[in-house]
Tab-separated table of C-alpha atoms in Angstrom:
chain	number	residue	atom	x	y	z
A	1	UNK	CA	62.849	89.514	-23.886
A	2	UNK	CA	65.237	87.469	-21.811
A	3	UNK	CA	68.730	86.706	-23.125
A	4	UNK	CA	70.942	83.907	-21.745
A	5	UNK	CA	74.509	85.249	-21.581
A	6	UNK	CA	76.038	81.968	-20.392
A	7	UNK	CA	74.715	78.461	-20.753
A	8	UNK	CA	75.532	76.448	-17.574
A	9	UNK	CA	77.730	73.428	-17.725
A	10	UNK	CA	76.219	69.947	-17.337
A	11	UNK	CA	78.626	68.179	-14.957
A	12	UNK	CA	78.196	64.387	-14.788
A	13	UNK	CA	79.704	61.756	-12.483
A	14	UNK	CA	82.150	59.257	-13.947
A	15	UNK	CA	83.273	56.418	-11.693
A	16	UNK	CA	84.954	54.539	-14.561
A	17	UNK	CA	86.338	55.245	-17.996
A	18	UNK	CA	83.237	53.652	-19.542
A	19	UNK	CA	81.015	56.034	-17.555
A	20	UNK	CA	83.158	59.000	-18.588
A	21	UNK	CA	82.720	58.194	-22.253
A	22	UNK	CA	79.037	57.575	-21.818
A	23	UNK	CA	78.558	60.914	-20.071
A	24	UNK	CA	80.069	62.920	-22.939
A	25	UNK	CA	78.219	60.903	-25.618
A	26	UNK	CA	74.966	61.663	-23.828
A	27	UNK	CA	75.453	65.362	-23.515
A	28	UNK	CA	77.637	66.230	-20.561
A	29	UNK	CA	79.938	69.207	-20.864
A	30	UNK	CA	82.288	67.956	-18.099
A	31	UNK	CA	82.733	65.033	-15.792
A	32	UNK	CA	84.261	64.590	-12.338
A	33	UNK	CA	86.265	61.525	-11.500
A	34	UNK	CA	88.434	60.187	-8.665
A	35	UNK	CA	92.058	59.226	-8.632
A	36	UNK	CA	93.596	56.516	-6.565
A	37	UNK	CA	94.335	58.932	-3.732
A	38	UNK	CA	92.766	61.801	-1.773
A	39	UNK	CA	89.135	61.245	-2.752
A	40	UNK	CA	85.938	60.374	-0.901
A	41	UNK	CA	84.827	57.340	-2.918
A	42	UNK	CA	87.325	54.581	-2.217
A	43	UNK	CA	84.939	51.995	-3.544
A	44	UNK	CA	84.267	53.773	-6.835
A	45	UNK	CA	86.149	52.707	-9.939
A	46	UNK	CA	88.870	55.301	-9.422
A	47	UNK	CA	91.168	56.193	-12.291
A	48	UNK	CA	94.797	55.357	-12.871
A	49	UNK	CA	96.973	57.972	-14.478
A	50	UNK	CA	96.764	56.087	-17.836
A	51	UNK	CA	92.991	56.028	-17.634
A	52	UNK	CA	93.000	59.752	-16.885
A	53	UNK	CA	95.050	60.356	-20.024
A	54	UNK	CA	92.582	58.363	-22.106
A	55	UNK	CA	89.704	60.147	-20.435
A	56	UNK	CA	91.102	63.593	-21.174
A	57	UNK	CA	91.780	62.627	-24.792
A	58	UNK	CA	88.172	61.448	-25.168
A	59	UNK	CA	86.830	64.572	-23.503
A	60	UNK	CA	88.837	66.734	-25.852
A	61	UNK	CA	86.940	65.231	-28.783
A	62	UNK	CA	83.765	66.698	-27.317
A	63	UNK	CA	85.333	69.987	-26.132
A	64	UNK	CA	84.670	68.613	-22.658
A	65	UNK	CA	86.484	68.938	-19.346
A	66	UNK	CA	87.598	66.411	-16.754
A	67	UNK	CA	87.834	67.370	-13.089
A	68	UNK	CA	89.391	65.192	-10.360
A	69	UNK	CA	87.856	65.047	-6.852
A	70	UNK	CA	90.582	65.163	-4.183
A	71	UNK	CA	88.239	66.261	-1.454
A	72	UNK	CA	89.177	64.107	1.526
A	73	UNK	CA	89.823	65.572	4.976
A	74	UNK	CA	93.467	64.839	5.640
A	75	UNK	CA	94.792	63.499	8.939
A	76	UNK	CA	98.519	63.391	9.749
A	77	UNK	CA	100.348	61.605	6.949
A	78	UNK	CA	97.409	61.613	4.508
A	79	UNK	CA	98.842	64.446	2.416
A	80	UNK	CA	102.166	62.686	1.747
A	81	UNK	CA	102.848	62.674	-1.986
A	82	UNK	CA	100.045	65.097	-2.797
A	83	UNK	CA	102.396	67.538	-4.575
A	84	UNK	CA	103.514	64.864	-7.045
A	85	UNK	CA	99.898	63.759	-7.472
A	86	UNK	CA	98.687	67.259	-8.427
A	87	UNK	CA	101.678	67.932	-10.683
A	88	UNK	CA	100.899	64.657	-12.559
A	89	UNK	CA	97.229	65.640	-12.957
A	90	UNK	CA	98.300	69.022	-14.362
A	91	UNK	CA	100.688	67.439	-16.840
A	92	UNK	CA	98.029	64.921	-17.914
A	93	UNK	CA	95.759	67.765	-18.822
A	94	UNK	CA	93.154	67.508	-16.061
A	95	UNK	CA	91.110	70.701	-16.220
A	96	UNK	CA	90.669	71.252	-12.447
A	97	UNK	CA	90.811	69.514	-9.076
A	98	UNK	CA	88.013	69.615	-6.504
A	99	UNK	CA	89.486	70.027	-3.007
A	100	UNK	CA	88.140	70.767	0.476
A	101	UNK	CA	91.112	70.579	2.825
A	102	UNK	CA	93.138	73.852	3.073
A	103	UNK	CA	96.356	71.808	3.366
A	104	UNK	CA	95.699	70.070	0.028
A	105	UNK	CA	94.671	73.401	-1.522
A	106	UNK	CA	97.942	74.975	-0.492
A	107	UNK	CA	99.973	72.030	-1.670
A	108	UNK	CA	98.257	72.098	-5.016
A	109	UNK	CA	98.756	75.831	-5.453
A	110	UNK	CA	102.425	75.637	-4.471
A	111	UNK	CA	103.450	72.364	-6.202
A	112	UNK	CA	101.230	72.410	-9.279
A	113	UNK	CA	100.805	76.033	-10.390
A	114	UNK	CA	98.540	76.328	-13.388
A	115	UNK	CA	96.155	73.551	-12.240
A	116	UNK	CA	92.809	75.235	-11.442
A	117	UNK	CA	91.310	74.461	-8.004
A	118	UNK	CA	87.613	74.192	-7.264
A	119	UNK	CA	86.395	74.195	-3.650
A	120	UNK	CA	84.460	71.036	-2.788
A	121	UNK	CA	80.970	71.034	-1.311
A	122	UNK	CA	82.594	69.366	1.736
A	123	UNK	CA	83.946	72.819	2.665
A	124	UNK	CA	80.411	74.078	3.354
A	125	UNK	CA	80.471	77.343	1.412
A	126	UNK	CA	77.158	79.056	2.117
A	127	UNK	CA	77.733	82.824	1.619
A	128	UNK	CA	79.419	85.213	-0.774
A	129	UNK	CA	82.015	86.306	1.788
A	130	UNK	CA	83.304	82.755	1.845
A	131	UNK	CA	83.412	82.665	-2.003
A	132	UNK	CA	85.330	85.927	-2.094
A	133	UNK	CA	87.810	84.570	0.520
A	134	UNK	CA	88.572	81.563	-1.637
A	135	UNK	CA	88.847	83.801	-4.710
A	136	UNK	CA	91.621	85.688	-2.891
A	137	UNK	CA	93.309	82.346	-2.259
A	138	UNK	CA	93.358	81.726	-6.028
A	139	UNK	CA	90.331	79.431	-6.489
A	140	UNK	CA	88.146	80.072	-9.555
A	141	UNK	CA	85.047	77.984	-8.632
A	142	UNK	CA	83.167	76.973	-5.481
A	143	UNK	CA	80.828	74.007	-5.209
A	144	UNK	CA	78.144	75.323	-2.857
A	145	UNK	CA	77.022	73.413	0.213
A	146	UNK	CA	73.832	71.494	-0.554
A	147	UNK	CA	72.036	73.412	2.217
A	148	UNK	CA	72.132	76.679	0.216
A	149	UNK	CA	68.679	77.884	-0.934
A	150	UNK	CA	67.745	79.572	-4.200
A	151	UNK	CA	67.350	83.035	-2.639
A	152	UNK	CA	70.807	82.666	-1.125
A	153	UNK	CA	72.256	81.681	-4.509
A	154	UNK	CA	70.761	84.837	-5.967
A	155	UNK	CA	72.417	87.001	-3.306
A	156	UNK	CA	75.737	85.155	-3.677
A	157	UNK	CA	75.702	85.699	-7.449
A	158	UNK	CA	75.045	89.410	-7.003
A	159	UNK	CA	78.072	89.822	-4.721
A	160	UNK	CA	80.776	87.749	-6.308
A	161	UNK	CA	82.068	86.712	-9.728
A	162	UNK	CA	83.459	83.419	-8.538
A	163	UNK	CA	82.063	80.518	-10.598
A	164	UNK	CA	79.224	78.749	-8.783
A	165	UNK	CA	78.707	74.983	-9.029
A	166	UNK	CA	75.654	73.417	-7.405
A	167	UNK	CA	74.235	69.889	-7.128
A	168	UNK	CA	71.001	69.482	-9.049
A	169	UNK	CA	70.365	65.720	-9.071
A	170	UNK	CA	71.151	62.647	-6.992
A	171	UNK	CA	71.579	61.396	-3.472
A	172	UNK	CA	71.375	63.748	-0.519
A	173	UNK	CA	73.527	63.321	2.570
A	174	UNK	CA	71.756	63.499	5.916
A	175	UNK	CA	74.766	65.302	7.480
A	176	UNK	CA	75.803	68.877	6.880
A	177	UNK	CA	77.722	69.043	3.607
A	178	UNK	CA	78.506	65.397	3.927
A	179	UNK	CA	80.686	65.731	7.010
A	180	UNK	CA	79.366	62.694	8.884
A	181	UNK	CA	80.877	60.396	11.488
A	182	UNK	CA	78.137	57.744	11.695
A	183	UNK	CA	80.240	55.415	9.535
A	184	UNK	CA	83.225	55.903	11.735
A	185	UNK	CA	81.349	54.889	14.868
A	186	UNK	CA	79.281	52.060	13.342
A	187	UNK	CA	81.670	50.348	11.010
A	188	UNK	CA	85.114	51.952	11.710
A	189	UNK	CA	85.179	53.395	8.151
A	190	UNK	CA	86.025	57.045	7.892
A	191	UNK	CA	83.448	58.804	5.693
A	192	UNK	CA	85.722	61.835	5.235
A	193	UNK	CA	88.623	59.795	4.041
A	194	UNK	CA	86.780	57.773	1.452
A	195	UNK	CA	85.241	54.896	3.442
A	196	UNK	CA	81.620	55.810	4.074
A	197	UNK	CA	79.500	52.725	4.777
A	198	UNK	CA	76.246	54.786	4.383
A	199	UNK	CA	74.977	54.088	7.871
A	200	UNK	CA	72.171	56.592	7.332
A	201	UNK	CA	70.754	54.259	4.664
A	202	UNK	CA	70.498	51.322	7.094
A	203	UNK	CA	67.093	50.287	8.457
A	204	UNK	CA	66.544	51.083	12.151
A	205	UNK	CA	64.142	49.887	14.853
A	206	UNK	CA	63.378	50.656	18.516
A	207	UNK	CA	64.344	47.931	20.929
A	208	UNK	CA	63.971	47.000	24.573
A	209	UNK	CA	67.092	45.329	25.938
A	210	UNK	CA	66.346	43.879	29.391
A	211	UNK	CA	69.517	41.829	29.092
A	212	UNK	CA	72.569	42.549	26.883
A	213	UNK	CA	71.830	39.589	24.674
A	214	UNK	CA	68.116	40.397	24.257
A	215	UNK	CA	66.754	42.639	21.525
A	216	UNK	CA	62.946	42.943	21.750
A	217	UNK	CA	61.366	45.225	19.210
A	218	UNK	CA	58.924	47.690	20.771
A	219	UNK	CA	57.037	48.054	17.532
A	220	UNK	CA	54.119	45.843	16.714
A	221	UNK	CA	54.081	43.867	13.496
A	222	UNK	CA	56.810	44.125	10.828
A	223	UNK	CA	57.193	47.830	9.828
A	224	UNK	CA	58.628	48.586	6.432
A	225	UNK	CA	60.884	51.228	7.908
A	226	UNK	CA	59.655	53.008	11.042
A	227	UNK	CA	62.767	55.083	11.693
A	228	UNK	CA	65.134	56.655	9.235
A	229	UNK	CA	68.048	58.982	8.821
A	230	UNK	CA	67.834	58.724	5.067
A	231	UNK	CA	66.875	61.601	2.782
A	232	UNK	CA	65.109	61.233	-0.552
A	233	UNK	CA	67.081	62.040	-3.669
A	234	UNK	CA	67.244	65.488	-5.290
A	235	UNK	CA	65.978	66.555	-8.693
A	236	UNK	CA	65.817	70.114	-10.039
A	237	UNK	CA	64.584	69.195	-13.498
A	238	UNK	CA	61.455	71.347	-13.014
A	239	UNK	CA	63.557	74.385	-11.958
A	240	UNK	CA	66.170	74.862	-14.667
A	241	UNK	CA	65.076	78.505	-15.238
A	242	UNK	CA	65.746	79.416	-11.578
A	243	UNK	CA	69.221	77.872	-11.684
A	244	UNK	CA	70.189	79.596	-14.897
A	245	UNK	CA	68.683	83.007	-14.080
A	246	UNK	CA	70.371	83.041	-10.675
A	247	UNK	CA	73.751	82.511	-12.199
A	248	UNK	CA	74.737	78.953	-11.455
A	249	UNK	CA	77.643	78.186	-13.757
A	250	UNK	CA	77.805	74.401	-13.373
A	251	UNK	CA	74.930	72.001	-12.747
A	252	UNK	CA	76.254	68.950	-10.959
A	253	UNK	CA	74.831	65.414	-10.993
A	254	UNK	CA	75.687	63.144	-8.113
A	255	UNK	CA	76.552	59.480	-8.590
A	256	UNK	CA	80.101	58.306	-9.343
A	257	UNK	CA	79.146	54.826	-8.159
A	258	UNK	CA	76.005	54.691	-10.319
A	259	UNK	CA	75.657	52.683	-13.618
A	260	UNK	CA	76.039	53.848	-17.220
A	261	UNK	CA	72.238	53.499	-17.399
A	262	UNK	CA	71.980	56.227	-14.734
A	263	UNK	CA	74.726	58.421	-16.185
A	264	UNK	CA	73.351	58.321	-19.738
A	265	UNK	CA	69.735	58.867	-18.747
A	266	UNK	CA	70.314	61.753	-16.372
A	267	UNK	CA	72.846	63.520	-18.604
A	268	UNK	CA	70.528	63.122	-21.550
A	269	UNK	CA	67.558	64.672	-19.693
A	270	UNK	CA	69.299	67.668	-18.301
A	271	UNK	CA	71.000	68.330	-21.614
A	272	UNK	CA	67.588	68.542	-23.252
A	273	UNK	CA	66.114	70.817	-20.585
A	274	UNK	CA	69.028	73.228	-20.433
A	275	UNK	CA	69.341	73.489	-24.211
A	276	UNK	CA	65.602	74.112	-24.509
A	277	UNK	CA	65.565	76.895	-21.948
A	278	UNK	CA	68.695	78.642	-23.142
A	279	UNK	CA	67.561	78.583	-26.780
A	280	UNK	CA	64.270	80.352	-26.071
A	281	UNK	CA	63.747	81.325	-22.413
A	282	UNK	CA	60.617	83.370	-23.111
A	283	UNK	CA	58.760	80.432	-24.578
A	284	UNK	CA	60.293	77.643	-22.564
A	285	UNK	CA	57.943	74.897	-21.355
A	286	UNK	CA	58.787	72.054	-18.991
A	287	UNK	CA	58.176	68.675	-20.563
A	288	UNK	CA	56.751	65.947	-18.364
A	289	UNK	CA	58.597	63.332	-20.426
A	290	UNK	CA	61.881	64.660	-18.944
A	291	UNK	CA	60.792	63.832	-15.406
A	292	UNK	CA	59.264	60.555	-16.476
A	293	UNK	CA	62.602	59.617	-17.926
A	294	UNK	CA	64.427	60.358	-14.684
A	295	UNK	CA	62.016	58.058	-12.767
A	296	UNK	CA	63.300	55.195	-14.945
A	297	UNK	CA	66.578	55.311	-13.060
A	298	UNK	CA	65.274	56.626	-9.701
A	299	UNK	CA	66.346	54.621	-6.660
A	300	UNK	CA	64.405	56.649	-4.158
A	301	UNK	CA	61.660	59.280	-4.154
A	302	UNK	CA	62.592	62.731	-5.471
A	303	UNK	CA	62.456	66.278	-4.039
A	304	UNK	CA	64.239	69.624	-4.335
A	305	UNK	CA	66.414	69.420	-1.232
A	306	UNK	CA	67.050	72.779	0.469
A	307	UNK	CA	66.512	74.930	-2.606
A	308	UNK	CA	62.994	76.131	-1.635
A	309	UNK	CA	62.956	75.809	2.126
A	310	UNK	CA	63.842	73.351	4.858
A	311	UNK	CA	63.061	69.740	4.050
A	312	UNK	CA	60.317	68.191	6.138
A	313	UNK	CA	59.332	64.612	7.029
A	314	UNK	CA	58.117	64.360	3.429
A	315	UNK	CA	61.718	64.468	2.256
A	316	UNK	CA	62.769	61.530	4.443
A	317	UNK	CA	62.507	57.862	3.621
A	318	UNK	CA	60.427	55.847	6.039
A	319	UNK	CA	57.218	53.828	6.071
A	320	UNK	CA	55.601	52.726	2.818
A	321	UNK	CA	57.486	53.799	-0.204
A	322	UNK	CA	55.705	55.394	-3.180
A	323	UNK	CA	55.480	52.869	-6.037
A	324	UNK	CA	57.614	53.920	-8.969
A	325	UNK	CA	58.338	52.220	-12.296
A	326	UNK	CA	61.521	50.176	-12.164
A	327	UNK	CA	63.480	49.459	-15.282
A	328	UNK	CA	66.300	47.028	-15.914
A	329	UNK	CA	69.233	48.093	-18.065
A	330	UNK	CA	69.622	45.105	-20.390
A	331	UNK	CA	72.011	46.019	-23.198
A	332	UNK	CA	74.097	48.453	-25.203
A	333	UNK	CA	74.192	48.702	-28.983
A	334	UNK	CA	77.555	47.855	-30.477
A	335	UNK	CA	76.663	48.132	-34.139
A	336	UNK	CA	73.736	48.416	-36.572
A	337	UNK	CA	73.482	47.211	-40.114
A	338	UNK	CA	71.147	49.393	-42.196
A	339	UNK	CA	70.605	46.834	-44.938
A	340	UNK	CA	69.469	44.003	-42.746
A	341	UNK	CA	68.149	46.190	-39.894
A	342	UNK	CA	70.062	44.006	-37.487
A	343	UNK	CA	71.506	45.465	-34.322
A	344	UNK	CA	74.434	43.927	-32.482
A	345	UNK	CA	73.891	44.154	-28.727
A	346	UNK	CA	76.129	43.616	-25.694
A	347	UNK	CA	73.969	42.011	-23.012
A	348	UNK	CA	73.947	43.689	-19.572
A	349	UNK	CA	70.955	41.838	-18.024
A	350	UNK	CA	68.816	38.825	-19.002
A	351	UNK	CA	66.324	39.342	-21.844
A	352	UNK	CA	64.814	37.303	-24.600
A	353	UNK	CA	62.218	36.777	-27.303
A	354	UNK	CA	58.837	38.199	-26.404
A	355	UNK	CA	60.173	40.970	-24.147
A	356	UNK	CA	58.944	44.531	-24.664
A	357	UNK	CA	62.054	46.686	-24.752
A	358	UNK	CA	63.029	50.335	-25.140
A	359	UNK	CA	66.037	51.710	-26.958
A	360	UNK	CA	67.214	55.251	-26.099
A	361	UNK	CA	70.100	57.307	-27.296
A	362	UNK	CA	71.773	60.710	-27.229
A	363	UNK	CA	69.457	63.522	-28.221
A	364	UNK	CA	66.575	61.965	-26.367
A	365	UNK	CA	65.727	59.412	-29.067
A	366	UNK	CA	63.440	56.524	-28.100
A	367	UNK	CA	62.305	53.327	-29.799
A	368	UNK	CA	59.820	50.844	-28.307
A	369	UNK	CA	59.379	47.349	-29.684
A	370	UNK	CA	58.888	43.663	-28.951
A	371	UNK	CA	61.752	41.266	-29.510
A	372	UNK	CA	60.579	38.850	-32.197
A	373	UNK	CA	63.836	36.966	-32.812
A	374	UNK	CA	67.334	36.705	-31.370
A	375	UNK	CA	70.633	35.230	-32.507
A	376	UNK	CA	73.972	34.615	-30.791
A	377	UNK	CA	77.261	36.008	-32.156
A	378	UNK	CA	77.569	33.038	-34.527
A	379	UNK	CA	74.112	33.554	-35.947
A	380	UNK	CA	72.400	30.663	-34.136
A	381	UNK	CA	68.806	31.332	-33.091
A	382	UNK	CA	68.327	31.648	-29.342
A	383	UNK	CA	65.409	32.344	-27.083
A	384	UNK	CA	67.174	34.308	-24.369
A	385	UNK	CA	70.455	36.152	-23.671
A	386	UNK	CA	71.277	34.953	-20.147
A	387	UNK	CA	75.070	35.348	-19.979
A	388	UNK	CA	76.582	38.633	-18.792
A	389	UNK	CA	78.230	40.702	-21.505
A	390	UNK	CA	77.415	38.171	-24.268
A	391	UNK	CA	77.012	39.514	-27.825
A	392	UNK	CA	73.665	38.951	-29.541
A	393	UNK	CA	71.897	40.131	-32.628
A	394	UNK	CA	68.311	41.144	-33.114
A	395	UNK	CA	66.177	42.867	-35.758
A	396	UNK	CA	64.992	46.305	-34.820
A	397	UNK	CA	61.976	48.245	-36.075
A	398	UNK	CA	63.895	51.471	-36.759
A	399	UNK	CA	67.585	52.478	-37.000
A	400	UNK	CA	69.646	52.575	-33.816
A	401	UNK	CA	73.280	53.660	-33.243
A	402	UNK	CA	76.336	52.337	-31.482
A	403	UNK	CA	76.221	53.339	-27.798
A	404	UNK	CA	72.384	53.487	-27.701
A	405	UNK	CA	71.086	51.777	-24.559
A	406	UNK	CA	68.359	49.127	-24.193
A	407	UNK	CA	66.121	48.610	-21.115
A	408	UNK	CA	62.859	46.928	-20.165
A	409	UNK	CA	60.226	47.350	-17.490
A	410	UNK	CA	60.771	44.880	-14.673
């Protein structure tokens, strides 16, 4: 009989305060966010100090943790003010910082003692000797490089007691541990200082250029995407037992720039799978509905990355894409009146009378129904809710709760 000694942490992305709160409501144990400095997502909704304080207070209600990514590669002058930044995070109550640059690690350790440091995946940790080195430097957790396989994780776990964090869902970078310079060359935006323009996601062709101003495609017809440097996304939903049994302490979901639809759905699914396995590992069964749910927010095809061998051409995006269901996130429940069975909805995308919709909520609850009638905030009947963020009311077939989400098939 197998016994789970430690349930792994579900670590969700939170690009904004709204996403942070959504992640915890939908089952995350921890979130990672960015501050206004030293991170790799300059276009994400990075947090001010006041927002961090609010986020930490909200996390504490769920016994959750908030980590701050400060994982940029510093050039001369980039580290100025880092000591004060880390001290402020410590005093706010941030539970750890995620860092890759040794200079920032040293500054944090010297200037903000007591603030735990986690090594970022950008540092390319791929073996237990590396983890033990960083343990000697005072780090308590290492985010493994995404190129590490499951057999390697097993060996790492057997040879170190450093906490292991590993990505289990989301976008994959085409470059080793995300250390890419395509964006620098093609758009003059430094990927390792927060400005990646995702050049690997662009569409490419093969051209003949007899003259500098001429661009003649050498491919016949109009290919969907003949050449690619873009990997499919990762999902490990079918392999939770391997991750738990091989000692991964934190299961990390990628996507600080994704929507609350994505954050809620993915957090919800992995919460269900991890709880189910840890509650009864001997009788655990994978549920196809978990994977089906993930496809509702999938942007690309899905695979297991490097966990079970080297990715092949089947893990790259080019040519005809596999058809997948595409759902629109259309609303969030603000309130529900039991007596009248009326739900108050904040609109997030156009919907109206006659639409078939799905409500889902924490704990993997689902409700499917057709919208029979709709009212605006003043109680006037309307046919559609076309304005962004407008408040509407509708009768629902079964109880829903505040913060439940609403979506429909495109």
